[in-house]
Every structure is written in structure tokens, then in C-alpha cells.
Amino acid sequence: DLMGVDRALLEWRRLLRPGGALVLTDAVWTTAAPSEEARRFWAQYPDMRDEAALAAAARSAGWEVVATHLLPDADWTDEYHGPLA
């Protein structure tokens, strides 16, 4: 059983030295209205949210969010799915 991002954000704080940084990667919705197909695909990850909500969750857990960055589609198609094929 995975602990989930919200709990992890709380737990990881004690693992960093003062001044340490956390780099987090998580799947996020990139549209306000995901298709039914996309929702079915991600149904096993019910805590999925958009980038702003993930940043807000990090701030709620006491983190300073310095930056967020969405990977471009080409990173997935050219660098991930392509080599897997």
C-alpha cells in the first residue's frame, strides 16, 4: 500500500537536513475536463489533481514551492513511449 503524496509530503520533511530541497514528480491533470477515457485510465489513482492543487497541497504540508514544471508531450512520446516500443 502506497502512502500517497499528501502523507509523503508530511513524512518527508523530517528526512531532510535544514535547507534541504525536495524534487517531486507526480501525475497531474493538464485540463479542467479530462475525457472519460483518461478518467478511467487514472481511476486507480483517485488523488490525481491539477498542478495548482498539488502545489497547494505542498504548501499546506509546510513546503515552500519554488517552481513547478510540466513536461512537454514530446518528453513522453519521444523519450518514454518511443523507446519502450
N, CA, C and O atoms as a Tinker XYZ file with bonds, in Angstrom:
   340  protein
     1  N      0.838000   -1.180000    0.000000    73     2
     2  CA     0.000000    0.000000    0.000000    64     1     3
     3  C      0.882000    1.243000    0.000000    63     2     4     5
     4  O      1.727000    1.407000    0.880000    81     3
     5  N      0.692000    2.100000   -0.965000    73     3     6
     6  CA     1.449000    3.345000   -1.037000    64     5     7
     7  C      0.867000    4.365000   -0.075000    63     6     8     9
     8  O     -0.332000    4.357000    0.202000    81     7
     9  N      1.713000    5.233000    0.429000    73     7    10
    10  CA     1.245000    6.195000    1.423000    64     9    11
    11  C      0.504000    7.371000    0.813000    63    10    12    13
    12  O     -0.241000    8.049000    1.521000    81    11
    13  N      0.679000    7.635000   -0.457000    73    11    14
    14  CA     0.033000    8.779000   -1.093000    64    13    15
    15  C      0.871000   10.036000   -0.944000    63    14    16    17
    16  O      1.650000   10.173000    0.000000    81    15
    17  N      0.703000   10.942000   -1.878000    73    15    18
    18  CA     1.526000   12.151000   -1.926000    64    17    19
    19  C      1.302000   13.044000   -0.715000    63    18    20    21
    20  O      2.270000   13.561000   -0.157000    81    19
    21  N      0.055000   13.243000   -0.290000    73    19    22
    22  CA    -0.201000   14.152000    0.834000    64    21    23
    23  C      0.505000   13.679000    2.104000    63    22    24    25
    24  O      1.132000   14.474000    2.803000    81    23
    25  N      0.403000   12.403000    2.393000    73    23    26
    26  CA     1.083000   11.881000    3.587000    64    25    27
    27  C      2.599000   11.936000    3.405000    63    26    28    29
    28  O      3.331000   12.263000    4.339000    81    27
    29  N      3.064000   11.616000    2.197000    73    27    30
    30  CA     4.501000   11.658000    1.928000    64    29    31
    31  C      5.054000   13.067000    2.137000    63    30    32    33
    32  O      6.141000   13.231000    2.692000    81    31
    33  N      4.319000   14.073000    1.700000    73    31    34
    34  CA     4.777000   15.452000    1.886000    64    33    35
    35  C      4.985000   15.768000    3.361000    63    34    36    37
    36  O      5.905000   16.505000    3.716000    81    35
    37  N      4.146000   15.222000    4.208000    73    35    38
    38  CA     4.308000   15.425000    5.655000    64    37    39
    39  C      5.488000   14.612000    6.196000    63    38    40    41
    40  O      6.288000   15.125000    6.979000    81    39
    41  N      5.596000   13.370000    5.788000    73    39    42
    42  CA     6.635000   12.472000    6.314000    64    41    43
    43  C      8.038000   12.852000    5.854000    63    42    44    45
    44  O      8.992000   12.738000    6.624000    81    43
    45  N      8.176000   13.298000    4.621000    73    43    46
    46  CA     9.500000   13.581000    4.069000    64    45    47
    47  C     10.176000   14.773000    4.740000    63    46    48    49
    48  O     11.404000   14.863000    4.729000    81    47
    49  N      9.420000   15.672000    5.312000    73    47    50
    50  CA    10.029000   16.867000    5.922000    64    49    51
    51  C     11.097000   16.492000    6.950000    63    50    52    53
    52  O     12.150000   17.128000    7.010000    81    51
    53  N     10.835000   15.481000    7.745000    73    51    54
    54  CA    11.792000   15.106000    8.795000    64    53    55
    55  C     13.038000   14.424000    8.241000    63    54    56    57
    56  O     14.022000   14.263000    8.964000    81    55
    57  N     13.013000   14.028000    6.991000    73    55    58
    58  CA    14.147000   13.326000    6.395000    64    57    59
    59  C     15.180000   14.258000    5.769000    63    58    60    61
    60  O     16.279000   13.824000    5.424000    81    59
    61  N     14.837000   15.524000    5.623000    73    59    62
    62  CA    15.754000   16.483000    5.008000    64    61    63
    63  C     16.525000   17.260000    6.052000    63    62    64    65
    64  O     16.015000   17.583000    7.125000    81    63
    65  N     17.742000   17.546000    5.716000    73    63    66
    66  CA    18.528000   18.440000    6.564000    64    65    67
    67  C     17.976000   19.854000    6.417000    63    66    68    69
    68  O     17.321000   20.160000    5.420000    81    67
    69  N     18.232000   20.715000    7.393000    73    67    70
    70  CA    17.817000   22.118000    7.250000    64    69    71
    71  C     18.395000   22.693000    5.950000    63    70    72    73
    72  O     19.575000   22.514000    5.650000    81    71
    73  N     17.561000   23.371000    5.204000    73    71    74
    74  CA    17.990000   23.939000    3.934000    64    73    75
    75  C     17.918000   22.955000    2.775000    63    74    76    77
    76  O     18.208000   23.317000    1.634000    81    75
    77  N     17.531000   21.701000    3.060000    73    75    78
    78  CA    17.437000   20.691000    2.011000    64    77    79
    79  C     16.283000   20.987000    1.063000    63    78    80    81
    80  O     15.413000   21.806000    1.356000    81    79
    81  N     16.291000   20.313000   -0.065000    73    79    82
    82  CA    15.249000   20.521000   -1.074000    64    81    83
    83  C     14.632000   19.186000   -1.483000    63    82    84    85
    84  O     15.290000   18.146000   -1.450000    81    83
    85  N     13.397000   19.233000   -1.857000    73    83    86
    86  CA    12.673000   18.079000   -2.354000    64    85    87
    87  C     12.278000   18.356000   -3.798000    63    86    88    89
    88  O     11.725000   19.413000   -4.105000    81    87
    89  N     12.560000   17.414000   -4.674000    73    87    90
    90  CA    12.085000   17.480000   -6.051000    64    89    91
    91  C     11.059000   16.368000   -6.186000    63    90    92    93
    92  O     11.373000   15.201000   -5.953000    81    91
    93  N      9.848000   16.719000   -6.556000    73    91    94
    94  CA     8.737000   15.780000   -6.593000    64    93    95
    95  C      8.192000   15.672000   -8.008000    63    94    96    97
    96  O      7.996000   16.678000   -8.690000    81    95
    97  N      7.953000   14.463000   -8.432000    73    95    98
    98  CA     7.285000   14.219000   -9.704000    64    97    99
    99  C      5.981000   13.501000   -9.406000    63    98   100   101
   100  O      5.957000   12.521000   -8.662000    81    99
   101  N      4.900000   13.993000   -9.989000    73    99   102
   102  CA     3.609000   13.350000   -9.805000    64   101   103
   103  C      2.776000   13.566000  -11.060000    63   102   104   105
   104  O      2.946000   14.563000  -11.762000    81   103
   105  N      1.895000   12.650000  -11.334000    73   103   106
   106  CA     0.968000   12.806000  -12.454000    64   105   107
   107  C     -0.090000   13.831000  -12.074000    63   106   108   109
   108  O     -0.623000   13.801000  -10.964000    81   107
   109  N     -0.390000   14.733000  -12.991000    73   107   110
   110  CA    -1.412000   15.762000  -12.748000    64   109   111
   111  C     -2.308000   15.890000  -13.971000    63   110   112   113
   112  O     -1.902000   15.594000  -15.095000    81   111
   113  N     -3.536000   16.337000  -13.727000    73   111   114
   114  CA    -4.421000   16.661000  -14.836000    64   113   115
   115  C     -3.913000   17.935000  -15.497000    63   114   116   117
   116  O     -3.517000   18.877000  -14.811000    81   115
   117  N     -3.923000   17.968000  -16.813000    73   115   118
   118  CA    -3.492000   19.172000  -17.536000    64   117   119
   119  C     -4.664000   19.865000  -18.222000    63   118   120   121
   120  O     -4.482000   20.779000  -19.026000    81   119
   121  N     -5.850000   19.418000  -17.894000    73   119   122
   122  CA    -7.067000   20.033000  -18.416000    64   121   123
   123  C     -8.121000   20.024000  -17.313000    63   122   124   125
   124  O     -8.125000   19.150000  -16.446000    81   123
   125  N     -9.001000   20.999000  -17.360000    73   123   126
   126  CA   -10.062000   21.074000  -16.350000    64   125   127
   127  C    -11.132000   20.007000  -16.568000    63   126   128   129
   128  O    -11.889000   19.678000  -15.655000    81   127
   129  N    -11.186000   19.475000  -17.779000    73   127   130
   130  CA   -12.218000   18.484000  -18.097000    64   129   131
   131  C    -11.587000   17.262000  -18.788000    63   130   132   133
   132  O    -11.703000   17.121000  -20.005000    81   131
   133  N    -10.924000   16.379000  -18.029000    73   131   134
   134  CA   -10.337000   15.184000  -18.645000    64   133   135
   135  C    -11.420000   14.306000  -19.273000    63   134   136   137
   136  O    -12.545000   14.237000  -18.780000    81   135
   137  N    -11.064000   13.648000  -20.353000    73   135   138
   138  CA   -12.016000   12.764000  -21.028000    64   137   139
   139  C    -12.374000   11.586000  -20.130000    63   138   140   141
   140  O    -11.652000   11.267000  -19.185000    81   139
   141  N    -13.487000   10.953000  -20.435000    73   139   142
   142  CA   -13.890000    9.754000  -19.682000    64   141   143
   143  C    -12.825000    8.678000  -19.788000    63   142   144   145
   144  O    -12.537000    7.978000  -18.817000    81   143
   145  N    -12.236000    8.548000  -20.986000    73   143   146
   146  CA   -11.181000    7.556000  -21.193000    64   145   147
   147  C     -9.992000    7.829000  -20.259000    63   146   148   149
   148  O     -9.457000    6.908000  -19.643000    81   147
   149  N     -9.594000    9.081000  -20.161000    73   147   150
   150  CA    -8.493000    9.449000  -19.267000    64   149   151
   151  C     -8.866000    9.182000  -17.809000    63   150   152   153
   152  O     -8.051000    8.669000  -17.042000    81   151
   153  N    -10.076000    9.524000  -17.433000    73   151   154
   154  CA   -10.522000    9.279000  -16.046000    64   153   155
   155  C    -10.521000    7.787000  -15.724000    63   154   156   157
   156  O    -10.116000    7.384000  -14.633000    81   155
   157  N    -10.975000    6.966000  -16.673000    73   155   158
   158  CA   -10.954000    5.509000  -16.448000    64   157   159
   159  C     -9.521000    5.009000  -16.305000    63   158   160   161
   160  O     -9.221000    4.193000  -15.434000    81   159
   161  N     -8.629000    5.513000  -17.179000    73   159   162
   162  CA    -7.226000    5.088000  -17.131000    64   161   163
   163  C     -6.608000    5.394000  -15.769000    63   162   164   165
   164  O     -5.879000    4.568000  -15.220000    81   163
   165  N     -6.894000    6.570000  -15.225000    73   163   166
   166  CA    -6.303000    7.008000  -13.964000    64   165   167
   167  C     -7.174000    6.687000  -12.751000    63   166   168   169
   168  O     -6.899000    7.183000  -11.658000    81   167
   169  N     -8.198000    5.883000  -12.910000    73   167   170
   170  CA    -9.120000    5.576000  -11.806000    64   169   171
   171  C     -8.404000    4.945000  -10.615000    63   170   172   173
   172  O     -8.859000    5.086000   -9.479000    81   171
   173  N     -7.298000    4.255000  -10.855000    73   171   174
   174  CA    -6.555000    3.634000   -9.755000    64   173   175
   175  C     -5.747000    4.661000   -8.969000    63   174   176   177
   176  O     -5.148000    4.328000   -7.946000    81   175
   177  N     -5.726000    5.901000   -9.439000    73   175   178
   178  CA    -5.025000    6.979000   -8.739000    64   177   179
   179  C     -6.051000    8.071000   -8.430000    63   178   180   181
   180  O     -6.069000    9.113000   -9.087000    81   179
   181  N     -6.906000    7.832000   -7.428000    73   179   182
   182  CA    -8.030000    8.746000   -7.167000    64   181   183
   183  C     -7.609000   10.125000   -6.661000    63   182   184   185
   184  O     -8.409000   11.059000   -6.711000    81   183
   185  N     -6.377000   10.276000   -6.177000    73   183   186
   186  CA    -5.939000   11.571000   -5.652000    64   185   187
   187  C     -5.349000   12.482000   -6.724000    63   186   188   189
   188  O     -4.795000   13.534000   -6.407000    81   187
   189  N     -5.462000   12.088000   -7.980000    73   187   190
   190  CA    -4.911000   12.911000   -9.052000    64   189   191
   191  C     -5.592000   14.275000   -9.062000    63   190   192   193
   192  O     -6.805000   14.375000   -8.878000    81   191
   193  N     -4.807000   15.313000   -9.276000    73   191   194
   194  CA    -5.312000   16.691000   -9.277000    64   193   195
   195  C     -4.513000   17.502000  -10.269000    63   194   196   197
   196  O     -3.624000   16.965000  -10.930000    81   195
   197  N     -4.806000   18.775000  -10.388000    73   195   198
   198  CA    -4.045000   19.594000  -11.318000    64   197   199
   199  C     -2.798000   20.149000  -10.622000    63   198   200   201
   200  O     -2.612000   19.983000   -9.417000    81   199
   201  N     -1.962000   20.803000  -11.406000    73   199   202
   202  CA    -0.686000   21.314000  -10.914000    64   201   203
   203  C     -0.866000   22.301000   -9.757000    63   202   204   205
   204  O     -0.131000   22.242000   -8.772000    81   203
   205  N     -1.830000   23.198000   -9.874000    73   203   206
   206  CA    -2.067000   24.193000   -8.821000    64   205   207
   207  C     -2.493000   23.527000   -7.519000    63   206   208   209
   208  O     -2.058000   23.938000   -6.443000    81   207
   209  N     -3.335000   22.507000   -7.606000    73   207   210
   210  CA    -3.791000   21.814000   -6.398000    64   209   211
   211  C     -2.656000   21.030000   -5.750000    63   210   212   213
   212  O     -2.586000   20.945000   -4.524000    81   211
   213  N     -1.771000   20.460000   -6.554000    73   211   214
   214  CA    -0.616000   19.759000   -5.994000    64   213   215
   215  C      0.308000   20.743000   -5.275000    63   214   216   217
   216  O      0.792000   20.456000   -4.180000    81   215
   217  N      0.549000   21.885000   -5.883000    73   215   218
   218  CA     1.375000   22.917000   -5.234000    64   217   219
   219  C      0.724000   23.391000   -3.944000    63   218   220   221
   220  O      1.413000   23.613000   -2.949000    81   219
   221  N     -0.590000   23.549000   -3.950000    73   219   222
   222  CA    -1.307000   23.965000   -2.737000    64   221   223
   223  C     -1.173000   22.910000   -1.641000    63   222   224   225
   224  O     -1.031000   23.252000   -0.467000    81   223
   225  N     -1.217000   21.638000   -2.012000    73   223   226
   226  CA    -1.053000   20.560000   -1.023000    64   225   227
   227  C      0.349000   20.613000   -0.417000    63   226   228   229
   228  O      0.516000   20.392000    0.782000    81   227
   229  N      1.341000   20.900000   -1.230000    73   227   230
   230  CA     2.715000   21.008000   -0.723000    64   229   231
   231  C      2.828000   22.181000    0.250000    63   230   232   233
   232  O      3.440000   22.056000    1.311000    81   231
   233  N      2.249000   23.297000   -0.104000    73   231   234
   234  CA     2.278000   24.462000    0.796000    64   233   235
   235  C      1.551000   24.151000    2.106000    63   234   236   237
   236  O      1.998000   24.559000    3.177000    81   235
   237  N      0.443000   23.437000    2.020000    73   235   238
   238  CA    -0.316000   23.053000    3.216000    64   237   239
   239  C      0.507000   22.170000    4.137000    63   238   240   241
   240  O      0.335000   22.202000    5.355000    81   239
   241  N      1.399000   21.385000    3.558000    73   239   242
   242  CA     2.252000   20.497000    4.355000    64   241   243
   243  C      3.498000   21.223000    4.852000    63   242   244   245
   244  O      4.373000   20.606000    5.459000    81   243
   245  N      3.584000   22.533000    4.597000    73   243   246
   246  CA     4.688000   23.329000    5.127000    64   245   247
   247  C      5.860000   23.521000    4.189000    63   246   248   249
   248  O      6.891000   24.053000    4.599000    81   247
   249  N      5.731000   23.100000    2.932000    73   247   250
   250  CA     6.813000   23.259000    1.966000    64   249   251
   251  C      6.723000   24.613000    1.285000    63   250   252   253
   252  O      5.632000   25.155000    1.106000    81   251
   253  N      7.869000   25.154000    0.906000    73   251   254
   254  CA     7.911000   26.327000    0.035000    64   253   255
   255  C      8.022000   25.798000   -1.391000    63   254   256   257
   256  O      8.969000   25.080000   -1.710000    81   255
   257  N      7.079000   26.140000   -2.238000    73   255   258
   258  CA     7.124000   25.702000   -3.631000    64   257   259
   259  C      7.904000   26.747000   -4.416000    63   258   260   261
   260  O      7.448000   27.876000   -4.596000    81   259
   261  N      9.074000   26.359000   -4.876000    73   259   262
   262  CA     9.953000   27.288000   -5.587000    64   261   263
   263  C      9.571000   27.356000   -7.063000    63   262   264   265
   264  O      9.610000   28.428000   -7.667000    81   263
   265  N      9.204000   26.222000   -7.642000    73   263   266
   266  CA     8.839000   26.190000   -9.059000    64   265   267
   267  C      8.047000   24.925000   -9.360000    63   266   268   269
   268  O      8.151000   23.923000   -8.652000    81   267
   269  N      7.266000   24.990000  -10.408000    73   267   270
   270  CA     6.618000   23.800000  -10.951000    64   269   271
   271  C      6.932000   23.777000  -12.439000    63   270   272   273
   272  O      7.196000   24.816000  -13.044000    81   271
   273  N      6.903000   22.595000  -13.020000    73   271   274
   274  CA     7.236000   22.462000  -14.442000    64   273   275
   275  C      6.514000   21.258000  -15.013000    63   274   276   277
   276  O      6.710000   20.134000  -14.550000    81   275
   277  N      5.685000   21.486000  -16.013000    73   275   278
   278  CA     5.033000   20.388000  -16.714000    64   277   279
   279  C      5.949000   19.917000  -17.837000    63   278   280   281
   280  O      6.474000   20.727000  -18.602000    81   279
   281  N      6.137000   18.605000  -17.930000    73   279   282
   282  CA     6.942000   18.072000  -19.023000    64   281   283
   283  C      6.187000   18.227000  -20.333000    63   282   284   285
   284  O      4.974000   18.021000  -20.375000    81   283
   285  N      6.888000   18.587000  -21.406000    73   283   286
   286  CA     6.209000   18.684000  -22.700000    64   285   287
   287  C      5.802000   17.299000  -23.200000    63   286   288   289
   288  O      6.417000   16.295000  -22.840000    81   287
   289  N      4.764000   17.254000  -24.031000    73   287   290
   290  CA     4.281000   15.982000  -24.572000    64   289   291
   291  C      5.404000   15.179000  -25.229000    63   290   292   293
   292  O      5.434000   13.953000  -25.122000    81   291
   293  N      6.323000   15.862000  -25.905000    73   291   294
   294  CA     7.407000   15.163000  -26.605000    64   293   295
   295  C      8.278000   14.353000  -25.643000    63   294   296   297
   296  O      8.839000   13.330000  -26.035000    81   295
   297  N      8.395000   14.791000  -24.407000    73   295   298
   298  CA     9.175000   14.003000  -23.443000    64   297   299
   299  C      8.550000   12.629000  -23.250000    63   298   300   301
   300  O      9.258000   11.639000  -23.064000    81   299
   301  N      7.225000   12.572000  -23.294000    73   299   302
   302  CA     6.539000   11.286000  -23.140000    64   301   303
   303  C      6.578000   10.487000  -24.427000    63   302   304   305
   304  O      6.907000    9.301000  -24.414000    81   303
   305  N      6.243000   11.129000  -25.545000    73   303   306
   306  CA     6.174000   10.387000  -26.809000    64   305   307
   307  C      7.548000    9.983000  -27.313000    63   306   308   309
   308  O      7.750000    8.833000  -27.704000    81   307
   309  N      8.496000   10.915000  -27.309000    73   307   310
   310  CA     9.818000   10.652000  -27.893000    64   309   311
   311  C     10.789000    9.973000  -26.930000    63   310   312   313
   312  O     11.589000    9.131000  -27.337000    81   311
   313  N     10.715000   10.338000  -25.669000    73   311   314
   314  CA    11.702000    9.855000  -24.701000    64   313   315
   315  C     11.235000    8.689000  -23.843000    63   314   316   317
   316  O     12.056000    7.996000  -23.243000    81   315
   317  N      9.930000    8.465000  -23.778000    73   315   318
   318  CA     9.415000    7.379000  -22.928000    64   317   319
   319  C      8.728000    6.308000  -23.769000    63   318   320   321
   320  O      9.206000    5.177000  -23.857000    81   319
   321  N      7.603000    6.671000  -24.388000    73   319   322
   322  CA     6.839000    5.672000  -25.128000    64   321   323
   323  C      7.595000    5.144000  -26.347000    63   322   324   325
   324  O      7.553000    3.947000  -26.632000    81   323
   325  N      8.280000    6.023000  -27.061000    73   323   326
   326  CA     9.044000    5.606000  -28.237000    64   325   327
   327  C     10.070000    4.527000  -27.923000    63   326   328   329
   328  O     10.049000    3.466000  -28.548000    81   327
   329  N     10.961000    4.767000  -26.977000    73   327   330
   330  CA    11.938000    3.731000  -26.642000    64   329   331
   331  C     11.301000    2.436000  -26.096000    63   330   332   333
   332  O     11.832000    1.347000  -26.313000    81   331
   333  N     10.178000    2.558000  -25.398000    73   331   334
   334  CA     9.517000    1.351000  -24.910000    64   333   335
   335  C      9.001000    0.474000  -26.062000    63   334   336   337
   336  O      9.009000   -0.755000  -25.992000    81   335
   337  N      8.553000    1.160000  -27.125000    73   335   338
   338  CA     8.027000    0.413000  -28.280000    64   337   339
   339  C      9.156000   -0.355000  -28.940000    63   338   340
   340  O      8.933000   -1.051000  -29.930000    81   339
